Tab-separated table of N, CA and C in Angstrom:
chain	number	residue	atom	x	y	z
W	1	MET	N	100.097	96.161	91.711
W	1	MET	CA	100.528	96.100	90.311
W	1	MET	C	101.761	96.610	90.145
W	2	PHE	N	101.983	97.717	90.991
W	2	PHE	CA	103.279	98.358	90.804
W	2	PHE	C	104.552	97.459	91.269
W	3	ALA	N	104.355	96.807	92.433
W	3	ALA	CA	105.408	95.986	92.806
W	3	ALA	C	105.615	94.882	91.844
W	4	VAL	N	104.695	94.329	91.175
W	4	VAL	CA	104.926	93.301	90.054
W	4	VAL	C	105.666	93.793	88.809
W	5	ALA	N	105.229	95.129	88.544
W	5	ALA	CA	105.705	95.720	87.330
W	5	ALA	C	107.207	96.203	87.738
W	6	ALA	N	107.574	96.469	88.741
W	6	ALA	CA	108.950	96.780	89.184
W	6	ALA	C	109.838	95.584	89.386
W	7	ASN	N	109.226	94.404	89.271
W	7	ASN	CA	110.271	93.205	89.274
W	7	ASN	C	110.688	92.934	87.904
W	8	ASP	N	112.085	93.323	88.010
W	8	ASP	CA	112.746	92.878	86.568
W	8	ASP	C	112.583	91.385	86.096
W	9	GLY	N	112.369	90.389	86.969
W	9	GLY	CA	112.391	89.018	86.549
W	9	GLY	C	110.868	88.559	86.441
W	10	VAL	N	109.961	89.373	86.442
W	10	VAL	CA	108.461	89.007	86.470
W	10	VAL	C	108.327	88.263	84.916
W	11	THR	N	107.783	87.176	84.893
W	11	THR	CA	107.363	86.282	83.740
W	11	THR	C	106.105	86.942	83.324
W	12	ASP	N	105.679	86.649	82.122
W	12	ASP	CA	104.430	87.115	81.508
W	12	ASP	C	103.385	86.262	82.206
W	13	ALA	N	103.423	85.076	82.677
W	13	ALA	CA	102.506	84.226	83.444
W	13	ALA	C	102.352	84.896	84.804
W	14	GLU	N	103.326	85.404	85.414
W	14	GLU	CA	103.170	85.940	86.612
W	14	GLU	C	102.306	87.333	86.723
W	15	ALA	N	102.778	88.134	85.601
W	15	ALA	CA	102.132	89.331	85.391
W	15	ALA	C	100.573	89.120	85.221
W	16	LYS	N	100.163	87.916	84.530
W	16	LYS	CA	98.911	87.804	84.096
W	16	LYS	C	98.134	87.399	85.289
W	17	ARG	N	98.803	86.621	86.138
W	17	ARG	CA	98.203	86.029	87.580
W	17	ARG	C	97.883	87.400	88.242
W	18	ALA	N	98.834	88.371	88.343
W	18	ALA	CA	98.506	89.589	89.104
W	18	ALA	C	97.456	90.485	88.645
W	19	ARG	N	97.601	90.490	87.280
W	19	ARG	CA	96.349	91.238	86.631
W	19	ARG	C	94.915	90.571	86.894
W	20	ASP	N	94.977	89.133	86.772
W	20	ASP	CA	93.666	88.374	87.129
W	20	ASP	C	93.105	88.640	88.525
W	21	ALA	N	94.229	88.797	89.393
W	21	ALA	CA	93.807	88.911	90.748
W	21	ALA	C	93.154	90.356	91.089
W	22	TYR	N	94.017	91.268	90.617
W	22	TYR	CA	93.726	92.838	90.775
W	22	TYR	C	92.345	93.236	90.299
W	23	PHE	N	92.242	92.713	88.889
W	23	PHE	CA	90.944	93.153	87.941
W	23	PHE	C	90.462	91.859	87.707
W	24	PRO	N	89.309	91.575	88.176
W	24	PRO	CA	88.347	92.682	88.780
W	24	PRO	C	88.217	92.638	90.486
W	25	TYR	N	88.898	91.510	90.945
W	25	TYR	CA	88.514	91.319	92.542
W	25	TYR	C	89.136	92.289	93.387
W	26	VAL	N	90.447	92.659	93.451
W	26	VAL	CA	91.255	93.324	94.514
W	26	VAL	C	90.439	94.822	94.054
W	27	CYS	N	90.615	95.230	92.934
W	27	CYS	CA	90.022	96.646	92.365
W	27	CYS	C	88.411	96.629	92.729
W	28	GLY	N	87.930	95.642	92.584
W	28	GLY	CA	86.202	95.706	92.636
W	28	GLY	C	85.992	95.868	94.166
W	29	LEU	N	86.855	95.175	94.904
W	29	LEU	CA	86.749	95.460	96.414
W	29	LEU	C	87.113	96.638	96.840
W	30	HIS	N	88.162	97.316	96.317
W	30	HIS	CA	88.410	98.679	96.686
W	30	HIS	C	87.167	99.590	96.202
W	31	ILE	N	86.626	99.487	95.256
W	31	ILE	CA	85.608	100.507	94.730
W	31	ILE	C	84.362	100.340	95.536
W	32	LEU	N	83.964	99.182	95.802
W	32	LEU	CA	82.789	98.873	96.515
W	32	LEU	C	82.887	99.228	98.104
W	33	LEU	N	84.053	99.136	98.652
W	33	LEU	CA	84.268	99.605	99.864
W	33	LEU	C	84.292	101.079	99.953
W	34	ASP	N	84.555	101.681	99.068
W	34	ASP	CA	84.559	103.235	98.932
W	34	ASP	C	83.073	103.510	98.934
W	35	TYR	N	82.467	103.195	97.935
W	35	TYR	CA	80.891	103.325	97.618
W	35	TYR	C	80.316	102.926	98.949
W	36	LEU	N	80.662	101.931	99.745
W	36	LEU	CA	79.920	101.450	100.943
W	36	LEU	C	80.107	102.886	101.932
W	37	ILE	N	81.240	103.099	102.375
W	37	ILE	CA	81.418	104.272	103.184
W	37	ILE	C	80.856	105.635	102.868
W	38	ASP	N	80.594	105.847	101.535
W	38	ASP	CA	79.979	106.890	100.991
W	38	ASP	C	78.583	106.907	100.701
W	39	MET	N	77.845	105.981	101.303
W	39	MET	CA	76.400	105.737	100.828
W	39	MET	C	75.686	107.147	101.309
W	40	GLU	N	75.877	107.550	102.435
W	40	GLU	CA	74.907	108.783	102.950
W	40	GLU	C	75.510	110.103	102.074
W	41	GLU	N	76.756	110.300	101.843
W	41	GLU	CA	77.116	111.409	100.983
W	41	GLU	C	76.527	111.432	99.644
W	42	ASP	N	76.554	110.079	99.028
W	42	ASP	CA	76.046	110.090	97.681
W	42	ASP	C	74.636	110.246	97.721
W	43	ARG	N	73.860	109.699	98.726
W	43	ARG	CA	72.406	109.845	98.706
W	43	ARG	C	72.169	111.455	98.827
W	44	ILE	N	72.863	112.117	99.673
W	44	ILE	CA	72.624	113.501	99.761
W	44	ILE	C	72.882	114.254	98.624
W	45	GLY	N	74.050	114.005	97.825
W	45	GLY	CA	74.417	114.672	96.843
W	45	GLY	C	73.749	114.029	95.352
W	46	GLY	N	73.078	112.936	95.579
W	46	GLY	CA	72.282	112.701	94.345
W	46	GLY	C	73.051	111.742	93.370
W	47	ASP	N	74.253	111.265	94.054
W	47	ASP	CA	75.304	110.662	92.951
W	47	ASP	C	75.048	109.231	93.041
W	48	LEU	N	75.474	108.379	92.003
W	48	LEU	CA	75.362	106.975	91.913
W	48	LEU	C	76.231	106.491	92.850
W	49	ASN	N	75.679	105.217	93.343
W	49	ASN	CA	76.338	104.635	94.334
W	49	ASN	C	75.971	103.061	94.208
W	50	PHE	N	76.983	102.202	93.714
W	50	PHE	CA	76.574	100.773	93.402
W	50	PHE	C	76.120	100.021	94.695
W	51	CYS	N	76.436	100.438	95.657
W	51	CYS	CA	75.940	99.542	96.908
W	51	CYS	C	74.628	99.613	97.165
W	52	GLU	N	74.015	100.729	96.537
W	52	GLU	CA	72.383	101.064	96.648
W	52	GLU	C	71.668	100.056	96.080
W	53	TYR	N	72.244	99.154	94.932
W	53	TYR	CA	71.763	98.275	94.095
W	53	TYR	C	71.311	96.960	95.060
W	54	PHE	N	71.967	96.776	95.915
W	54	PHE	CA	71.733	95.547	96.724
W	54	PHE	C	70.433	95.543	97.386
W	55	GLU	N	69.658	94.398	97.607
W	55	GLU	CA	68.444	94.620	98.149
W	55	GLU	C	68.421	95.036	99.878
W	56	ASP	N	69.407	94.780	100.416
W	56	ASP	CA	69.487	95.028	101.799
W	56	ASP	C	70.901	94.965	102.383
W	57	PRO	N	71.225	95.479	103.505
W	57	PRO	CA	72.407	95.452	104.098
W	57	PRO	C	72.953	94.053	104.287
W	58	LYS	N	72.094	93.199	104.562
W	58	LYS	CA	72.761	91.632	104.558
W	58	LYS	C	73.350	91.295	103.343
W	59	ARG	N	72.513	91.446	102.266
W	59	ARG	CA	72.946	91.257	100.888
W	59	ARG	C	74.235	91.866	100.576
W	60	THR	N	74.270	93.226	100.900
W	60	THR	CA	75.546	93.842	100.678
W	60	THR	C	76.693	93.509	101.257
W	61	ALA	N	76.599	92.937	102.477
W	61	ALA	CA	77.685	92.428	103.126
W	61	ALA	C	78.086	91.029	102.509
W	62	GLU	N	77.215	90.182	102.161
W	62	GLU	CA	77.426	88.850	101.572
W	62	GLU	C	78.174	89.028	100.222
W	63	ARG	N	77.797	89.957	99.275
W	63	ARG	CA	78.292	90.248	98.156
W	63	ARG	C	79.728	90.774	98.088
W	64	ILE	N	80.041	91.764	99.095
W	64	ILE	CA	81.299	92.379	99.214
W	64	ILE	C	82.157	91.374	99.941
W	65	GLY	N	81.593	90.593	100.729
W	65	GLY	CA	82.378	89.568	101.401
W	65	GLY	C	82.816	88.413	100.473
W	66	TRP	N	81.907	88.142	99.376
W	66	TRP	CA	82.191	87.097	98.435
W	66	TRP	C	83.287	87.718	97.379
W	67	ILE	N	83.266	89.027	97.246
W	67	ILE	CA	84.425	89.738	96.262
W	67	ILE	C	85.703	89.644	97.089
W	68	ALA	N	85.560	89.879	98.439
W	68	ALA	CA	86.780	89.845	99.225
W	68	ALA	C	87.383	88.431	99.231
W	69	GLU	N	86.749	87.503	99.245
W	69	GLU	CA	87.140	86.084	99.314
W	69	GLU	C	87.676	85.694	98.080
W	70	ARG	N	87.189	86.121	96.952
W	70	ARG	CA	87.674	86.028	95.625
W	70	ARG	C	89.299	86.551	95.444
W	71	ALA	N	89.243	87.898	96.135
W	71	ALA	CA	90.402	88.495	95.974
W	71	ALA	C	91.646	87.866	96.728
W	72	ARG	N	91.145	87.335	97.959
W	72	ARG	CA	92.227	86.621	98.876
W	72	ARG	C	92.521	85.394	97.923
W	73	GLU	N	91.745	84.639	97.430
W	73	GLU	CA	92.002	83.352	96.749
W	73	GLU	C	92.917	83.717	95.538
W	74	ARG	N	92.716	84.852	94.867
W	74	ARG	CA	93.375	85.250	93.564
W	74	ARG	C	94.888	85.592	94.068
W	75	VAL	N	95.041	86.389	95.075
W	75	VAL	CA	96.342	86.985	95.446
W	75	VAL	C	97.270	85.794	95.923
W	76	ARG	N	96.691	84.647	96.320
W	76	ARG	CA	97.544	83.441	96.862
W	76	ARG	C	98.224	82.764	95.495
W	77	SER	N	97.657	83.169	94.363
W	77	SER	CA	98.521	82.696	93.350
W	77	SER	C	99.691	83.608	92.799
W	78	ILE	N	99.836	84.700	93.330
W	78	ILE	CA	100.649	85.716	92.885
W	78	ILE	C	102.007	85.571	93.647
W	79	ASP	N	103.376	85.765	93.096
W	79	ASP	CA	104.533	85.794	93.740
W	79	ASP	C	104.404	86.616	94.821
W	80	ASP	N	104.879	86.480	96.073
W	80	ASP	CA	104.814	87.397	97.309
W	80	ASP	C	103.469	87.568	97.598
W	81	ARG	N	102.657	86.490	97.686
W	81	ARG	CA	101.272	86.451	98.045
W	81	ARG	C	101.040	87.041	99.507
W	82	ARG	N	101.946	86.893	100.338
W	82	ARG	CA	101.804	87.476	101.686
W	82	ARG	C	101.690	89.076	101.670
W	83	PHE	N	102.454	89.706	100.771
W	83	PHE	CA	102.432	91.151	100.665
W	83	PHE	C	100.922	91.359	100.084
W	84	HIS	N	100.520	90.682	98.849
W	84	HIS	CA	99.419	91.143	98.263
W	84	HIS	C	98.205	90.691	99.117
W	85	GLY	N	98.429	89.848	100.027
W	85	GLY	CA	97.336	89.460	101.040
W	85	GLY	C	97.051	90.475	101.965
W	86	MET	N	98.313	91.263	102.254
W	86	MET	CA	98.055	92.270	103.155
W	86	MET	C	97.323	93.412	102.548
W	87	ILE	N	97.614	93.579	101.449
W	87	ILE	CA	96.740	94.754	100.463
W	87	ILE	C	95.198	94.479	100.730
W	88	VAL	N	94.827	93.248	100.561
W	88	VAL	CA	93.320	93.084	100.490
W	88	VAL	C	92.987	93.098	102.140
W	89	GLU	N	93.593	92.749	103.179
W	89	GLU	CA	93.068	92.869	104.307
W	89	GLU	C	93.260	94.365	104.943
W	90	GLY	N	94.322	95.053	104.357
W	90	GLY	CA	94.422	96.493	104.608
W	90	GLY	C	93.233	97.408	104.080
W	91	LEU	N	92.862	97.061	102.792
W	91	LEU	CA	91.857	97.776	102.135
W	91	LEU	C	90.484	97.788	103.043
W	92	LEU	N	90.212	96.380	103.472
W	92	LEU	CA	89.107	96.100	104.470
W	92	LEU	C	89.108	96.916	105.648
W	93	ALA	N	90.305	96.740	106.388
W	93	ALA	CA	90.448	97.507	107.498
W	93	ALA	C	90.517	98.920	107.311
W	94	LEU	N	91.140	99.541	106.541
W	94	LEU	CA	90.983	100.887	106.289
W	94	LEU	C	89.716	101.641	106.052
W	95	TYR	N	88.983	100.959	105.009
W	95	TYR	CA	87.637	101.505	104.715
W	95	TYR	C	86.652	101.172	106.025
W	96	LEU	N	86.714	99.885	106.639
W	96	LEU	CA	85.662	99.556	107.431
W	96	LEU	C	85.902	100.370	108.873
W	97	SER	N	87.136	100.982	108.987
W	97	SER	CA	87.401	101.636	110.382
W	97	SER	C	87.178	103.188	109.961
W	98	ASP	N	86.808	103.496	108.855
W	98	ASP	CA	86.508	104.957	108.764
W	98	ASP	C	85.350	105.668	109.588
W	99	PRO	N	85.540	106.636	110.085
W	99	PRO	CA	84.533	107.375	110.863
W	99	PRO	C	83.059	107.299	110.279
W	100	LYS	N	83.035	107.462	108.797
W	100	LYS	CA	81.779	107.604	108.199
W	100	LYS	C	80.961	106.184	108.610
W	101	VAL	N	81.781	105.063	108.880
W	101	VAL	CA	80.740	103.926	109.120
W	101	VAL	C	79.793	104.139	110.201
W	102	SER	N	80.447	104.725	111.381
W	102	SER	CA	79.552	104.769	112.548
W	102	SER	C	78.385	105.728	112.485
W	103	ARG	N	78.237	106.511	111.593
W	103	ARG	CA	77.218	107.481	111.274
W	103	ARG	C	76.110	107.017	110.453
W	104	GLN	N	76.357	105.774	109.957
W	104	GLN	CA	75.298	105.163	109.155
W	104	GLN	C	74.985	103.819	109.451
W	105	ARG	N	73.728	103.746	110.067
W	105	ARG	CA	73.486	102.512	110.701
W	105	ARG	C	73.484	101.095	109.876
W	106	ASP	N	73.039	101.309	108.575
W	106	ASP	CA	73.058	100.289	107.605
W	106	ASP	C	74.636	99.775	107.250
W	107	VAL	N	75.357	100.854	107.170
W	107	VAL	CA	76.854	100.686	106.916
W	107	VAL	C	77.495	100.082	108.018
W	108	ALA	N	77.124	100.473	109.226
W	108	ALA	CA	77.798	99.907	110.411
W	108	ALA	C	77.410	98.415	110.592
W	109	GLY	N	76.302	98.034	110.148
W	109	GLY	CA	75.892	96.766	110.146
W	109	GLY	C	76.523	95.841	109.256
W	110	VAL	N	76.669	96.337	107.823
W	110	VAL	CA	77.554	95.738	106.931
W	110	VAL	C	78.935	95.439	107.391
W	111	THR	N	79.539	96.594	108.036
W	111	THR	CA	80.811	96.518	108.573
W	111	THR	C	81.014	95.411	109.536
W	112	ARG	N	80.014	95.323	110.534
W	112	ARG	CA	80.160	94.224	111.572
W	112	ARG	C	80.157	92.745	110.940
W	113	ARG	N	79.426	92.532	109.875
W	113	ARG	CA	79.239	91.230	109.306
W	113	ARG	C	80.729	91.050	108.485
W	114	LEU	N	81.325	92.108	107.957
W	114	LEU	CA	82.498	91.936	107.142
W	114	LEU	C	83.680	91.828	108.129
W	115	MET	N	83.709	92.371	109.361
W	115	MET	CA	84.726	92.096	110.272
W	115	MET	C	84.472	90.937	110.913
W	116	ARG	N	83.433	90.025	110.929
W	116	ARG	CA	83.475	88.894	111.914
W	116	ARG	C	84.509	87.960	111.370
W	117	ASN	N	85.096	87.223	112.116
W	117	ASN	CA	86.177	86.249	112.000
W	117	ASN	C	87.421	86.821	111.148
W	118	SER	N	87.702	88.036	111.449
W	118	SER	CA	88.739	88.705	110.884
W	118	SER	C	90.000	88.102	111.082
W	119	PRO	N	90.963	87.936	110.111
W	119	PRO	CA	92.347	87.341	110.437
W	119	PRO	C	92.975	88.557	111.188
W	120	TRP	N	94.156	88.179	112.026
W	120	TRP	CA	94.924	89.021	112.628
W	120	TRP	C	95.459	90.320	111.980
W	121	THR	N	95.851	89.945	110.809
W	121	THR	CA	96.348	91.098	109.856
W	121	THR	C	95.295	92.128	109.786
W	122	ARG	N	94.051	91.869	109.487
W	122	ARG	CA	92.830	92.807	109.337
W	122	ARG	C	92.863	93.433	110.546
W	123	LEU	N	92.877	92.895	111.700
W	123	LEU	CA	92.412	93.436	113.097
W	123	LEU	C	93.473	94.296	113.264
W	124	PHE	N	94.740	94.002	113.017
W	124	PHE	CA	95.943	94.868	113.291
W	124	PHE	C	95.829	96.342	112.514
W	125	PHE	N	95.475	96.111	111.100
W	125	PHE	CA	95.436	97.324	110.284
W	125	PHE	C	94.122	98.125	110.826
W	126	TRP	N	93.033	97.488	111.194
W	126	TRP	CA	91.955	98.222	111.609
W	126	TRP	C	92.228	99.033	112.720
W	127	ALA	N	92.693	98.402	113.806
W	127	ALA	CA	93.231	99.012	115.136
W	127	ALA	C	94.149	100.265	114.786
W	128	ASN	N	95.120	100.058	114.057
W	128	ASN	CA	96.148	101.117	113.639
W	128	ASN	C	95.469	102.182	112.841
W	129	SER	N	94.416	101.987	112.037
W	129	SER	CA	93.768	102.948	111.308
W	129	SER	C	92.931	103.941	112.061
W	130	VAL	N	92.437	103.173	113.094
W	130	VAL	CA	91.371	103.863	114.164
W	130	VAL	C	92.369	104.697	115.006
W	131	TRP	N	93.420	104.113	115.396
W	131	TRP	CA	94.493	104.991	116.364
W	131	TRP	C	94.978	106.154	115.663
W	132	ILE	N	95.558	106.065	114.347
W	132	ILE	CA	96.064	106.994	113.720
W	132	ILE	C	95.013	108.244	113.218
W	133	ARG	N	93.887	107.773	113.068
W	133	ARG	CA	92.827	108.864	112.766
W	133	ARG	C	92.525	109.697	114.081
W	134	LYS	N	92.395	109.036	115.199
W	134	LYS	CA	92.039	109.489	116.368
W	134	LYS	C	93.293	110.366	116.873
W	135	ARG	N	94.467	110.079	116.654
W	135	ARG	CA	95.625	110.853	116.949
W	135	ARG	C	95.599	112.129	116.074
W	136	GLN	N	95.194	111.995	115.005
W	136	GLN	CA	95.230	113.155	113.818
W	136	GLN	C	93.833	113.999	114.109
W	137	GLY	N	93.134	113.523	114.876
W	137	GLY	CA	91.727	114.331	115.172
W	137	GLY	C	90.826	114.120	113.921
W	138	ILE	N	91.038	112.969	113.231
W	138	ILE	CA	90.024	112.517	112.121
W	138	ILE	C	89.054	111.588	112.548
W	139	ASP	N	88.442	111.716	113.568
W	139	ASP	CA	87.617	110.724	114.105
W	139	ASP	C	86.095	111.122	114.005
W	140	ARG	N	85.878	112.164	113.461
W	140	ARG	CA	84.588	112.824	113.381
W	140	ARG	C	84.228	113.406	111.994
W	141	PRO	N	83.676	112.596	111.165
W	141	PRO	CA	83.634	113.178	109.761
W	141	PRO	C	82.404	114.086	109.581
W	142	GLN	N	82.844	115.022	108.743
W	142	GLN	CA	81.732	116.140	108.344
W	142	GLN	C	81.117	115.803	107.188
W	143	ILE	N	79.848	115.549	107.118
W	143	ILE	CA	79.136	115.292	105.838
W	143	ILE	C	78.399	116.690	105.526
W	144	GLN	N	78.788	117.176	104.461
W	144	GLN	CA	78.189	118.402	103.774
W	144	GLN	C	76.957	118.044	103.021
W	145	ASP	N	75.929	118.879	103.176
W	145	ASP	CA	74.818	118.827	102.475
W	145	ASP	C	75.022	119.284	101.004
W	146	ALA	N	74.756	118.763	99.969
W	146	ALA	CA	75.089	119.204	98.382
W	146	ALA	C	74.277	120.262	98.331
W	147	ARG	N	73.223	120.516	98.952
W	147	ARG	CA	72.124	121.661	98.530
W	147	ARG	C	72.949	122.903	99.069
W	148	SER	N	73.884	123.000	100.075
W	148	SER	CA	74.210	124.114	100.652
W	148	SER	C	75.536	124.827	99.953
């Protein structure tokens, strides 16, 4: 949205298309991916987690996948659609490569489903995210028990 707003020549119609892509689809994808990887932490802390409302991991993957596809469709209508498409794939890659994923069996299963048939852009961002975290020593998450 910042990139669209920073464009002096953006028309009202272009701004509306960007808003309609980001709200609710890109932003919804972002928040659900965050909830997905935080499921264990939220369970321990007794916090609300929207992903807990899906019946099972298969349904979680289906619904997040549906939102991701709507986000991809909507950003195709925005000027500079390749840039905005990278944002969608980058969100998926960044969250699904998080070390928290491997510590949660159900979340790992959802991740495998969401990563199936990934475009090269997502695979590129996923591999880079894993590599950067390992290089920085951030490949082993520490989950704190909220009771301690």
